[in-house]
Amino acid sequence: MELHNPPLTLASPPAERATIRCTNPATGEFLGEVPVMGRDEVVARLERARAAQVAWRETSFARRRKVLRRILDHILEHSDELCRMIARDAGKTLENATIELWPVCEALRWNLAHAERALRPQSVSSGLLVHKRARVEYHPLGVIGVICPWNFPLQNVLAPAIPALMAGNAALIKVSEWTAWSAARIQRIFSEALQAEGHSVDLVQLLTGYGPTGAALVASGVDKLVFTGSMANGKRVLAASAETLTPVILELGGKDPMIVCDDADLEQAVHNALVGTLTSAGQLCMAAERIYVFDAVYDRFVALAAGIVGGLRQGAPLGPERVDVGAMTMPGQVDIVERLVDDAVARGARAVVGGKRGAGGQFFQPTVLVDVDHSMAIMREETFGPVLAIMRARDEQDAIRLANDSAYGLSSSVFTRDRARGERIARQIVAGSTVINDFAMHYMAQGLPFGGVRGSGFGRLNGPEGLRGMCNIKAVVADRLPLHAALKMYPVDPAAYDTARGLFKVLYSAGLGGRVRGLVDVGRALVKRLRRPG
Ligand code: NAD
């Protein structure tokens, strides 16, 4: 019999609107309405997912790979349509939409090539138990609940769904209310692949709704949760999941440092800083939100960055003009970025480029902000906007100290021509990842685990660690030899205690002397036993 987390008895979440009205954040264009799913629907869908998973968990890796291959083929065949969908739903440029698709394709390729090896039973040493074999097995957990933010509407869904499926699970995925319009189209990617391979479409189901729909999923009794979102809601999810003891992976916000040393290739560093702050208009969990540049090259770095950013075009991505930087997906995000920039300027920072809301939609101008310091909220809170906040660092130690002075710890990067220096700085940064002389490339190396420390959360997606995170990691001990002698512990043998203590010394003493003393103790215990009547 399988044991699952019992569903928590909760009052129905507060009623909100019955539908979500979806609009293009860059133009205000009405896109459509999607349903707000209530607790009952979440529970009903969980039951369907559970039923579908019973057969799926028994499928071979070869059959699972066929589904993944179809998903990849679908994305390749419809890449233009999917990029346009992302552009309309999230307000990002088509070029930025491809940045969503690329890691998804890479994750599929990696799983097709490597997942079976990562999930195969693995033999380990059985230690003293020479007559036994020991191994680790990776069993599916059941149904994985996923809760997504709005910044990468397609990738936030597929990144956890791919390992969940490959490991033999079903997935219930609650998308963000701000990019819910894409959900039906993304559902089609999974449903068509599953159906074509003869599996139930209930294995992957996308849920739409606001926070209470997410809360209903947390309380529903899923076997594990992957929550990607803000630190504040991550804490709420963690507290609520304690009620059902549902394990959680938290992929939360970031305030990632980028260190530019005095020996860095400045052109390379500046262009990476632009990718790290302007991609998806800065709405990137691992955005380079704090750029520390050594004194010696600070002015040149700022001049180079300002020169490029000053010439960028911003506007509606699918309009008649070609644009470099798109819109803010969530309406309130413009206010957040404005508040942080205004606060910094009031405390002495200077916006050498931009610094204001953009016209005609949910825009914030691409901004270069200098003379910032850690007394300013913009160096402490997540900005999630197109802002290069550039601060001077005296030297290596100063840069490392500043980089680690944060409540977050998602990713980081360092630029230097000195390989040893790059490695030395990387070792000292407290974060889930460090990339030397590049930005975010650890996400393209899908064999690497992805996740954070501190306020950026815990648990890992991607790579073998991500796949195994979707599993019950089970220890199995079995016979190596057909020996069936009983280990008779009861009734308790009078010599058992002294014999055990002697054996400890024999097995674990550092020197020969200790081992010999142990042997003597064992001998004495046995002799005492033989002499004892009865
Ligand atoms: P958010 O926390 O506001 O919302 C995330 C999701 O949680 C949404 O689907 C929302 O409906 C749901 N939710 C809200 N309240 C809930 C509750 N009480 N219980 C369950 N679900 C609830 O985050 P957001 O504004 O959508 O996304 C931006 C945040 O996501 C940023 O902090 C960003 O850094 C982070 N993020 C992190 C990663 C990562 O991998 N570490 C990736 C992308 C985004």
Coordinates of C-alpha atoms and ligand atoms in Angstrom, one line a residue:
M1 CA 0.0 0.0 0.0
E2 CA 1.3 3.5 -0.8
L3 CA 1.2 6.1 1.9
H4 CA 0.7 9.7 0.8
N5 CA 0.5 12.9 2.7
P6 CA -3.1 13.1 4.0
P7 CA -4.9 16.1 2.6
L8 CA -5.1 18.9 5.1
T9 CA -8.7 19.8 6.1
L10 CA -8.8 23.5 5.4
A11 CA -11.6 26.0 4.9
S12 CA -11.9 26.9 1.2
P13 CA -9.6 29.7 0.2
P14 CA -11.2 33.1 0.0
A15 CA -13.2 33.5 -3.1
E16 CA -11.6 35.8 -5.7
R17 CA -12.7 36.6 -9.2
A18 CA -13.9 33.5 -11.0
T19 CA -11.5 34.3 -13.9
I20 CA -8.2 36.0 -14.4
R21 CA -8.2 38.7 -17.0
C22 CA -5.0 38.5 -19.0
T23 CA -3.4 41.4 -20.8
N24 CA -0.2 42.1 -22.7
P25 CA 1.9 44.2 -20.2
A26 CA 3.6 46.1 -23.0
T27 CA 0.4 47.3 -24.8
G28 CA -2.5 46.6 -22.5
E29 CA -4.0 44.4 -25.2
F30 CA -6.7 42.0 -23.8
L31 CA -5.5 38.4 -24.3
G32 CA -8.3 36.4 -22.7
E33 CA -9.7 35.0 -19.5
V34 CA -8.6 31.9 -17.7
P35 CA -10.4 30.2 -14.8
V36 CA -9.5 30.6 -11.1
M37 CA -9.4 27.1 -9.8
G38 CA -10.6 26.5 -6.3
R39 CA -9.6 24.0 -3.6
D40 CA -12.1 21.3 -4.8
E41 CA -10.8 21.4 -8.3
V42 CA -7.2 21.2 -7.1
V43 CA -8.0 18.1 -5.0
A44 CA -9.9 16.5 -7.9
R45 CA -7.0 17.1 -10.3
L46 CA -4.6 15.6 -7.7
E47 CA -6.7 12.4 -7.6
R48 CA -6.5 12.2 -11.4
A49 CA -2.8 12.8 -11.4
R50 CA -2.4 10.1 -8.7
A51 CA -4.4 7.6 -10.8
A52 CA -2.3 8.4 -13.9
Q53 CA 1.0 8.0 -12.0
V54 CA 0.3 4.4 -11.1
A55 CA 1.0 3.3 -14.7
W56 CA 3.6 5.9 -15.4
R57 CA 5.8 4.9 -12.5
E58 CA 6.2 1.4 -14.0
T59 CA 7.2 2.7 -17.5
S60 CA 10.8 2.1 -18.7
F61 CA 13.2 5.0 -19.2
A62 CA 13.0 4.4 -22.9
R63 CA 9.3 5.1 -22.9
R64 CA 9.7 8.2 -20.7
R65 CA 12.4 9.4 -23.2
K66 CA 10.0 9.1 -26.0
V67 CA 7.6 11.6 -24.3
L68 CA 10.5 14.0 -23.6
R69 CA 11.7 13.7 -27.2
R70 CA 8.2 14.6 -28.4
I71 CA 8.1 17.6 -26.1
L72 CA 11.5 18.8 -27.5
D73 CA 10.2 18.2 -31.1
H74 CA 7.1 20.2 -30.3
I75 CA 9.1 23.1 -29.0
L76 CA 11.4 23.1 -32.1
E77 CA 8.5 22.9 -34.5
H78 CA 6.6 25.7 -32.7
S79 CA 9.4 27.9 -31.5
D80 CA 8.2 31.1 -33.2
E81 CA 4.7 30.6 -31.9
L82 CA 5.9 29.9 -28.4
C83 CA 8.3 33.0 -28.4
R84 CA 5.4 35.2 -29.6
M85 CA 3.2 33.8 -26.9
I86 CA 5.8 34.6 -24.2
A87 CA 6.3 38.1 -25.7
R88 CA 2.6 38.8 -25.5
D89 CA 2.0 37.3 -22.1
A90 CA 5.2 38.6 -20.3
G91 CA 6.0 41.7 -22.5
K92 CA 9.6 40.5 -23.3
T93 CA 11.3 40.7 -26.6
L94 CA 11.4 37.7 -29.0
E95 CA 15.2 37.5 -28.4
N96 CA 14.6 37.3 -24.7
A97 CA 11.9 34.7 -25.2
T98 CA 14.5 32.5 -27.0
I99 CA 16.6 32.7 -23.8
E100 CA 13.7 30.9 -22.1
L101 CA 13.5 28.2 -24.8
W102 CA 17.1 27.5 -25.0
P103 CA 17.7 26.1 -21.4
V104 CA 14.5 24.2 -21.7
C105 CA 15.8 22.5 -24.9
E106 CA 19.1 21.9 -23.2
A107 CA 17.4 20.4 -20.1
L108 CA 15.5 18.0 -22.4
R109 CA 18.6 17.1 -24.3
W110 CA 20.5 16.5 -21.0
N111 CA 17.7 14.3 -19.6
L112 CA 17.4 12.3 -22.8
A113 CA 21.2 11.6 -22.6
H114 CA 21.9 11.3 -18.9
A115 CA 18.8 10.9 -16.8
E116 CA 18.7 7.1 -16.9
R117 CA 22.2 6.9 -15.6
A118 CA 21.5 9.3 -12.8
L119 CA 18.4 7.3 -11.7
R120 CA 19.7 3.8 -12.1
P121 CA 20.2 1.8 -8.9
Q122 CA 23.7 2.5 -7.6
S123 CA 25.8 -0.1 -5.8
V124 CA 27.6 1.2 -2.7
S125 CA 30.0 -0.5 -0.3
S126 CA 28.3 -2.7 2.2
G127 CA 31.1 -2.0 4.7
L128 CA 31.4 -4.8 7.3
L129 CA 28.5 -6.7 5.8
V130 CA 30.7 -8.6 3.4
H131 CA 27.9 -11.2 2.9
K132 CA 25.4 -8.5 1.7
R133 CA 25.0 -6.2 -1.2
A134 CA 24.0 -2.6 -0.6
R135 CA 22.5 -0.2 -3.2
V136 CA 20.6 3.1 -3.5
E137 CA 17.4 3.1 -5.6
Y138 CA 15.6 6.1 -6.9
H139 CA 11.8 5.6 -6.7
P140 CA 9.3 8.2 -7.8
L141 CA 7.6 10.1 -5.1
G142 CA 4.2 10.3 -6.6
V143 CA 2.7 13.7 -7.5
I144 CA 5.0 16.8 -7.5
G145 CA 3.3 20.1 -6.9
V146 CA 4.9 23.1 -8.6
I147 CA 4.2 26.8 -8.0
C148 CA 5.6 29.2 -10.5
P149 CA 6.3 32.9 -10.8
W150 CA 5.7 35.1 -13.8
N151 CA 9.1 36.0 -15.1
F152 CA 9.7 33.0 -17.3
P153 CA 6.2 31.6 -18.1
L154 CA 7.3 28.6 -20.1
Q155 CA 10.6 27.8 -18.5
N156 CA 9.4 28.0 -15.0
V157 CA 6.8 25.3 -15.9
L158 CA 9.1 23.0 -17.9
A159 CA 12.2 23.1 -15.7
P160 CA 10.6 21.2 -12.8
A161 CA 8.2 19.2 -14.9
I162 CA 10.9 17.5 -17.0
P163 CA 12.8 15.9 -14.1
A164 CA 9.5 15.2 -12.3
L165 CA 8.3 13.2 -15.3
M166 CA 11.6 11.5 -16.0
A167 CA 11.8 10.3 -12.5
G168 CA 8.4 8.7 -12.8
N169 CA 6.2 11.2 -11.2
A170 CA 3.1 13.2 -12.2
A171 CA 3.1 17.0 -11.8
L172 CA 0.5 19.5 -10.9
I173 CA 1.7 23.0 -11.9
K174 CA 0.2 26.2 -10.7
V175 CA 1.3 29.0 -13.0
S176 CA 1.4 32.7 -12.1
E177 CA -1.7 34.8 -12.3
W178 CA 0.4 37.4 -14.2
T179 CA 1.2 35.0 -17.1
A180 CA -1.8 32.6 -16.9
W181 CA -2.7 33.2 -20.5
S182 CA 0.1 30.9 -21.7
A183 CA -1.1 28.0 -19.5
A184 CA -3.5 26.4 -22.0
R185 CA -0.9 26.5 -24.8
I186 CA 1.8 25.1 -22.5
Q187 CA -0.6 22.4 -21.4
R188 CA -0.9 21.4 -25.1
I189 CA 2.9 20.7 -25.3
F190 CA 2.5 18.0 -22.5
S191 CA -0.9 16.6 -23.5
E192 CA 0.1 16.1 -27.1
A193 CA 3.3 14.3 -26.2
L194 CA 1.7 12.1 -23.6
Q195 CA -1.3 11.2 -25.7
A196 CA 0.8 10.4 -28.8
E197 CA 2.8 7.9 -26.7
G198 CA -0.3 6.3 -25.1
H199 CA -0.1 7.9 -21.7
S200 CA -2.7 9.7 -19.6
V201 CA -2.8 13.5 -20.1
D202 CA -3.5 13.8 -16.4
L203 CA 0.2 13.2 -15.7
V204 CA 0.9 16.9 -16.2
Q205 CA -1.8 19.4 -15.4
L206 CA -1.5 23.1 -15.3
L207 CA -3.5 25.0 -12.7
T208 CA -4.6 28.6 -12.9
G209 CA -5.5 31.0 -10.1
Y210 CA -4.2 33.4 -7.6
G211 CA -2.3 32.8 -4.3
P212 CA -5.2 30.8 -2.7
T213 CA -5.0 28.3 -5.6
G214 CA -1.3 27.9 -4.8
A215 CA -2.1 27.5 -1.1
A216 CA -4.7 24.8 -2.0
L217 CA -2.0 23.0 -3.8
V218 CA 0.4 23.2 -0.8
A219 CA -2.3 21.8 1.4
S220 CA -3.6 19.2 -1.0
G221 CA -1.3 16.4 0.0
V222 CA 1.1 16.3 -3.0
D223 CA 4.2 14.3 -2.3
K224 CA 6.7 17.2 -2.8
L225 CA 6.5 20.9 -3.6
V226 CA 8.7 23.0 -5.8
F227 CA 8.0 26.6 -5.0
T228 CA 9.6 29.3 -7.2
G229 CA 8.8 32.8 -6.2
S230 CA 9.4 35.6 -3.6
M231 CA 11.0 35.1 -0.2
A232 CA 7.9 36.3 1.5
N233 CA 5.7 33.7 -0.2
G234 CA 8.4 31.0 0.2
K235 CA 8.1 31.5 4.0
R236 CA 4.3 31.1 3.8
V237 CA 4.6 27.9 1.7
L238 CA 7.2 26.5 4.1
A239 CA 5.0 27.2 7.1
A240 CA 1.9 25.7 5.4
S241 CA 3.8 22.6 4.2
A242 CA 4.8 21.9 7.8
E243 CA 1.1 21.0 8.4
T244 CA 1.3 18.0 6.1
L245 CA 5.1 17.5 6.4
T246 CA 5.3 17.9 2.7
P247 CA 8.9 18.3 1.6
V248 CA 9.7 21.5 -0.3
I249 CA 12.3 22.8 -2.7
L250 CA 12.4 26.6 -2.4
E251 CA 13.8 28.6 -5.4
L252 CA 13.4 32.1 -4.2
G253 CA 14.7 35.5 -5.1
G254 CA 18.3 36.7 -5.5
K255 CA 20.5 39.8 -5.2
D256 CA 23.4 38.4 -7.2
P257 CA 26.8 40.0 -7.1
M258 CA 29.0 40.5 -10.2
I259 CA 32.6 41.3 -9.4
V260 CA 34.8 43.0 -12.0
C261 CA 38.5 42.9 -11.1
D262 CA 41.0 45.5 -12.4
D263 CA 42.5 42.9 -14.8
A264 CA 39.2 41.9 -16.3
D265 CA 38.4 42.1 -20.0
L266 CA 36.2 45.2 -19.6
E267 CA 34.3 44.7 -22.8
Q268 CA 33.5 41.2 -21.9
A269 CA 32.4 42.2 -18.4
V270 CA 30.3 45.1 -19.5
H271 CA 28.4 43.0 -22.1
N272 CA 27.8 40.3 -19.5
A273 CA 26.5 43.0 -17.1
L274 CA 24.1 44.1 -19.7
V275 CA 22.8 40.5 -20.3
G276 CA 22.6 40.1 -16.5
T277 CA 20.5 43.2 -16.0
L278 CA 18.5 43.9 -19.2
T279 CA 17.5 40.3 -20.1
S280 CA 13.7 40.2 -19.6
A281 CA 14.0 43.8 -18.4
G282 CA 15.9 42.5 -15.4
Q283 CA 13.1 40.2 -14.2
L284 CA 15.5 37.4 -13.7
C285 CA 16.0 35.6 -10.4
M286 CA 19.8 35.5 -11.0
A287 CA 20.1 39.0 -12.4
A288 CA 23.4 40.8 -11.8
E289 CA 21.7 43.2 -9.3
R290 CA 24.9 44.3 -7.6
I291 CA 27.9 45.1 -9.7
Y292 CA 31.2 45.7 -7.8
V293 CA 33.9 47.2 -10.0
F294 CA 37.5 47.7 -8.8
D295 CA 38.4 51.4 -8.4
A296 CA 41.1 51.2 -11.1
V297 CA 38.6 50.3 -13.9
Y298 CA 35.4 51.8 -12.4
D299 CA 35.2 54.9 -14.6
R300 CA 35.9 53.0 -17.8
F301 CA 33.4 50.4 -16.9
V302 CA 30.7 53.0 -16.2
A303 CA 31.5 54.9 -19.4
L304 CA 31.3 51.8 -21.6
A305 CA 28.0 50.6 -20.0
A306 CA 26.4 54.1 -20.2
G307 CA 27.5 54.4 -23.8
I308 CA 25.6 51.3 -24.8
V309 CA 22.6 51.6 -22.5
G310 CA 22.0 55.2 -23.6
G311 CA 21.5 54.0 -27.1
L312 CA 19.0 51.2 -26.4
R313 CA 15.4 51.2 -27.6
Q314 CA 12.6 50.3 -25.4
G315 CA 9.0 49.5 -26.3
A316 CA 6.4 46.9 -27.1
P317 CA 8.2 43.8 -28.4
L318 CA 5.8 42.9 -31.1
G319 CA 5.3 46.4 -32.4
P320 CA 6.5 47.8 -35.7
E321 CA 9.8 49.1 -34.3
R322 CA 12.6 46.8 -33.3
V323 CA 13.3 47.1 -29.5
D324 CA 16.1 46.0 -27.2
V325 CA 14.3 46.1 -23.9
G326 CA 10.7 45.1 -23.2
A327 CA 8.2 45.6 -20.4
M328 CA 7.7 44.8 -16.8
T329 CA 5.4 41.8 -16.6
M330 CA 3.7 42.5 -13.3
P331 CA 2.1 46.0 -13.0
G332 CA 3.4 46.6 -9.4
Q333 CA 6.9 45.9 -10.5
V334 CA 7.3 49.3 -12.1
D335 CA 6.5 50.9 -8.7
I336 CA 9.0 48.7 -6.9
V337 CA 11.8 49.6 -9.3
E338 CA 10.9 53.3 -9.2
R339 CA 10.8 53.3 -5.4
L340 CA 14.3 51.7 -5.2
V341 CA 15.9 54.0 -7.8
D342 CA 14.3 57.1 -6.2
D343 CA 15.5 56.1 -2.8
A344 CA 19.0 55.5 -4.0
V345 CA 19.1 58.9 -5.8
A346 CA 17.7 60.6 -2.7
R347 CA 20.7 59.1 -0.8
G348 CA 23.3 60.2 -3.2
A349 CA 23.3 57.8 -6.1
R350 CA 23.3 59.2 -9.7
A351 CA 21.3 57.8 -12.7
V352 CA 23.8 58.5 -15.5
V353 CA 21.3 56.9 -17.9
G354 CA 17.5 56.3 -17.5
G355 CA 16.1 56.2 -13.9
K356 CA 12.5 56.8 -14.8
R357 CA 9.3 55.0 -15.8
G358 CA 9.0 54.6 -19.5
A359 CA 6.0 55.9 -21.5
G360 CA 3.1 54.0 -22.9
G361 CA 3.0 50.7 -20.9
Q362 CA 4.5 48.9 -18.0
F363 CA 8.0 50.1 -18.7
F364 CA 11.0 51.2 -16.7
Q365 CA 13.9 52.8 -18.6
P366 CA 17.1 50.9 -18.9
T367 CA 19.2 52.5 -16.2
V368 CA 22.8 52.9 -15.2
L369 CA 23.0 53.9 -11.5
V370 CA 26.4 54.8 -10.0
D371 CA 27.7 55.9 -6.6
V372 CA 25.4 53.3 -4.9
D373 CA 26.3 51.8 -1.5
H374 CA 24.9 49.3 0.9
S375 CA 22.9 51.8 2.9
M376 CA 20.5 52.0 0.0
A377 CA 17.6 49.6 -0.4
I378 CA 18.6 49.0 -4.0
M379 CA 21.6 47.1 -2.9
R380 CA 19.7 45.0 -0.4
E381 CA 16.2 44.3 -1.8
E382 CA 15.5 42.5 -5.0
T383 CA 15.1 45.1 -7.8
F384 CA 13.8 42.8 -10.6
G385 CA 14.2 45.7 -13.1
P386 CA 16.6 46.9 -15.9
V387 CA 19.0 48.6 -13.6
L388 CA 22.8 48.4 -13.5
A389 CA 23.6 49.3 -9.9
I390 CA 27.4 49.8 -10.0
M391 CA 29.5 50.2 -6.9
R392 CA 33.2 50.8 -6.3
A393 CA 35.3 48.0 -4.6
R394 CA 38.7 48.8 -3.3
D395 CA 40.2 45.4 -3.9
E396 CA 39.6 41.7 -3.9
Q397 CA 38.8 41.4 -0.2
D398 CA 36.5 44.4 -0.3
A399 CA 34.6 43.0 -3.3
I400 CA 34.2 39.6 -1.6
R401 CA 33.0 41.2 1.7
L402 CA 30.4 43.3 -0.2
A403 CA 29.3 40.3 -2.3
N404 CA 28.6 38.3 0.8
D405 CA 26.9 41.2 2.6
S406 CA 23.4 40.1 1.5
A407 CA 20.4 38.2 2.8
Y408 CA 20.4 36.2 -0.5
G409 CA 22.7 33.7 -2.1
L410 CA 21.5 32.5 -5.5
S411 CA 24.2 33.0 -8.1
S412 CA 27.3 35.2 -8.7
S413 CA 29.9 36.0 -11.2
V414 CA 33.5 37.2 -11.3
F415 CA 35.5 38.7 -14.1
T416 CA 39.3 38.5 -14.2
R417 CA 42.1 37.4 -16.6
D418 CA 43.9 35.7 -13.7
R419 CA 42.6 32.1 -13.5
A420 CA 43.8 31.5 -9.9
R421 CA 42.3 34.8 -8.8
G422 CA 38.9 33.9 -10.3
E423 CA 38.9 30.5 -8.5
R424 CA 40.0 32.1 -5.3
I425 CA 37.2 34.7 -5.4
A426 CA 34.6 32.1 -6.5
R427 CA 35.5 29.9 -3.5
Q428 CA 34.8 32.7 -1.1
I429 CA 31.4 33.9 -2.4
V430 CA 28.5 32.4 -0.5
A431 CA 26.0 31.4 -3.2
G432 CA 24.5 28.4 -5.0
S433 CA 26.8 29.0 -8.0
T434 CA 29.6 31.2 -9.3
V435 CA 30.4 31.7 -13.0
I436 CA 33.9 32.9 -13.9
N437 CA 34.1 35.3 -16.9
D438 CA 30.5 34.7 -17.9
F439 CA 27.0 35.3 -16.8
A440 CA 24.5 32.6 -15.8
M441 CA 26.2 29.9 -17.9
H442 CA 25.7 27.4 -15.1
Y443 CA 22.1 27.3 -16.2
M444 CA 23.1 26.2 -19.7
A445 CA 25.3 23.4 -18.2
Q446 CA 22.2 21.4 -17.3
G447 CA 24.3 18.7 -15.6
L448 CA 24.9 21.2 -12.8
P449 CA 22.5 21.6 -9.9
F450 CA 20.7 24.9 -9.7
G451 CA 19.5 26.5 -6.5
G452 CA 20.5 28.9 -3.7
V453 CA 21.5 29.3 -0.1
R454 CA 20.4 31.8 2.6
G455 CA 17.3 33.7 1.6
S456 CA 17.4 32.3 -1.9
G457 CA 16.0 29.0 -0.7
F458 CA 17.2 25.4 -0.6
G459 CA 17.0 22.2 -2.6
R460 CA 18.2 21.9 -6.2
L461 CA 16.8 21.6 -9.6
N462 CA 18.7 20.3 -12.7
G463 CA 21.4 17.7 -13.1
P464 CA 21.5 14.4 -11.1
E465 CA 20.8 16.3 -7.9
G466 CA 17.6 17.8 -9.3
L467 CA 16.4 14.4 -10.7
R468 CA 17.1 12.7 -7.4
G469 CA 15.3 15.5 -5.6
M470 CA 12.2 14.2 -7.3
C471 CA 12.7 10.7 -5.8
N472 CA 12.4 8.6 -2.7
I473 CA 16.0 7.8 -2.3
K474 CA 15.8 4.3 -1.0
A475 CA 18.5 2.2 0.7
V476 CA 18.3 -1.5 -0.1
V477 CA 20.4 -4.3 1.5
A478 CA 20.2 -7.8 -0.1
D479 CA 22.0 -11.2 0.2
R480 CA 25.3 -11.6 -1.6
L481 CA 25.6 -15.2 -0.4
P482 CA 22.7 -17.5 0.4
L483 CA 23.5 -17.6 4.1
H484 CA 20.5 -17.8 6.3
A485 CA 22.0 -18.1 9.8
A486 CA 19.9 -16.1 12.3
L487 CA 21.5 -13.4 14.2
K488 CA 20.4 -14.5 17.7
M489 CA 20.2 -11.5 20.0
Y490 CA 17.4 -12.8 22.3
P491 CA 17.5 -14.0 25.0
V492 CA 20.5 -11.7 25.6
D493 CA 23.8 -13.5 25.8
P494 CA 25.7 -12.5 29.1
A495 CA 28.9 -12.1 27.1
A496 CA 27.3 -9.9 24.3
Y497 CA 28.1 -6.6 25.9
D498 CA 31.8 -7.2 26.6
T499 CA 32.2 -8.9 23.3
A500 CA 30.7 -6.0 21.4
R501 CA 33.0 -3.5 23.2
G502 CA 36.0 -5.6 22.5
L503 CA 35.0 -5.8 18.8
F504 CA 34.8 -2.0 18.6
K505 CA 38.4 -1.8 19.5
V506 CA 39.4 -4.5 17.1
L507 CA 37.6 -2.8 14.2
Y508 CA 38.2 0.9 14.9
S509 CA 41.4 1.4 16.9
A510 CA 44.0 3.5 15.0
G511 CA 47.0 1.4 16.0
L512 CA 47.9 -2.3 16.3
G513 CA 48.1 -2.0 20.1
G514 CA 44.4 -1.0 20.4
R515 CA 43.3 -3.8 18.1
V516 CA 45.3 -6.4 20.0
R517 CA 43.7 -5.1 23.3
G518 CA 40.3 -5.5 21.7
L519 CA 41.1 -9.1 20.7
V520 CA 42.1 -9.8 24.3
D521 CA 38.9 -8.3 25.6
V522 CA 36.8 -10.4 23.2
G523 CA 38.8 -13.5 24.3
R524 CA 38.2 -12.7 28.0
A525 CA 34.5 -12.2 27.4
L526 CA 34.2 -15.6 25.7
V527 CA 36.2 -17.4 28.4
K528 CA 34.0 -15.8 31.1
R529 CA 31.0 -17.0 29.2
L530 CA 32.3 -20.6 29.0
R531 CA 33.1 -20.6 32.7
R532 CA 29.7 -19.2 33.7
P533 CA 27.3 -22.1 34.6
G534 CA 24.2 -22.4 32.4
Ligands
NAD1 P1 5.3 35.4 -5.8 O1 5.9 34.8 -4.6 O2 4.5 36.6 -5.7 O3 4.4 34.3 -6.5 C1 4.9 33.1 -6.9 C2 3.7 32.1 -7.0 O4 3.2 31.8 -5.7 C3 2.5 32.6 -7.8 O5 2.0 31.6 -8.7 C4 1.5 33.0 -6.8 O6 0.2 32.9 -7.2 C5 1.8 31.9 -5.7 N1 1.4 32.2 -4.3 C6 1.2 33.4 -3.8 N2 0.9 33.2 -2.5 C7 0.9 31.9 -2.2 C8 0.6 31.1 -1.1 N3 0.3 31.7 0.1 N4 0.7 29.8 -1.2 C9 1.1 29.2 -2.3 N5 1.3 29.9 -3.5 C10 1.2 31.3 -3.4 O7 6.5 35.6 -6.8 P2 6.5 36.3 -8.2 O8 6.4 37.8 -8.0 O9 5.5 35.6 -9.1 O10 7.9 36.0 -8.8 C11 9.0 36.8 -8.6 C12 9.9 36.1 -7.6 O11 10.3 34.8 -8.0 C13 11.2 36.9 -7.5 O12 11.6 36.9 -6.1 C14 12.2 36.0 -8.2 O13 13.6 36.2 -7.8 C15 11.7 34.6 -7.9 N6 12.2 33.7 -8.8 C16 13.2 32.7 -8.4 C17 13.7 31.8 -9.3 C18 14.7 30.8 -8.8 O14 14.9 29.8 -9.5 N7 15.4 31.0 -7.6 C19 13.3 31.8 -10.6 C20 12.4 32.7 -11.0 C21 11.8 33.7 -10.1

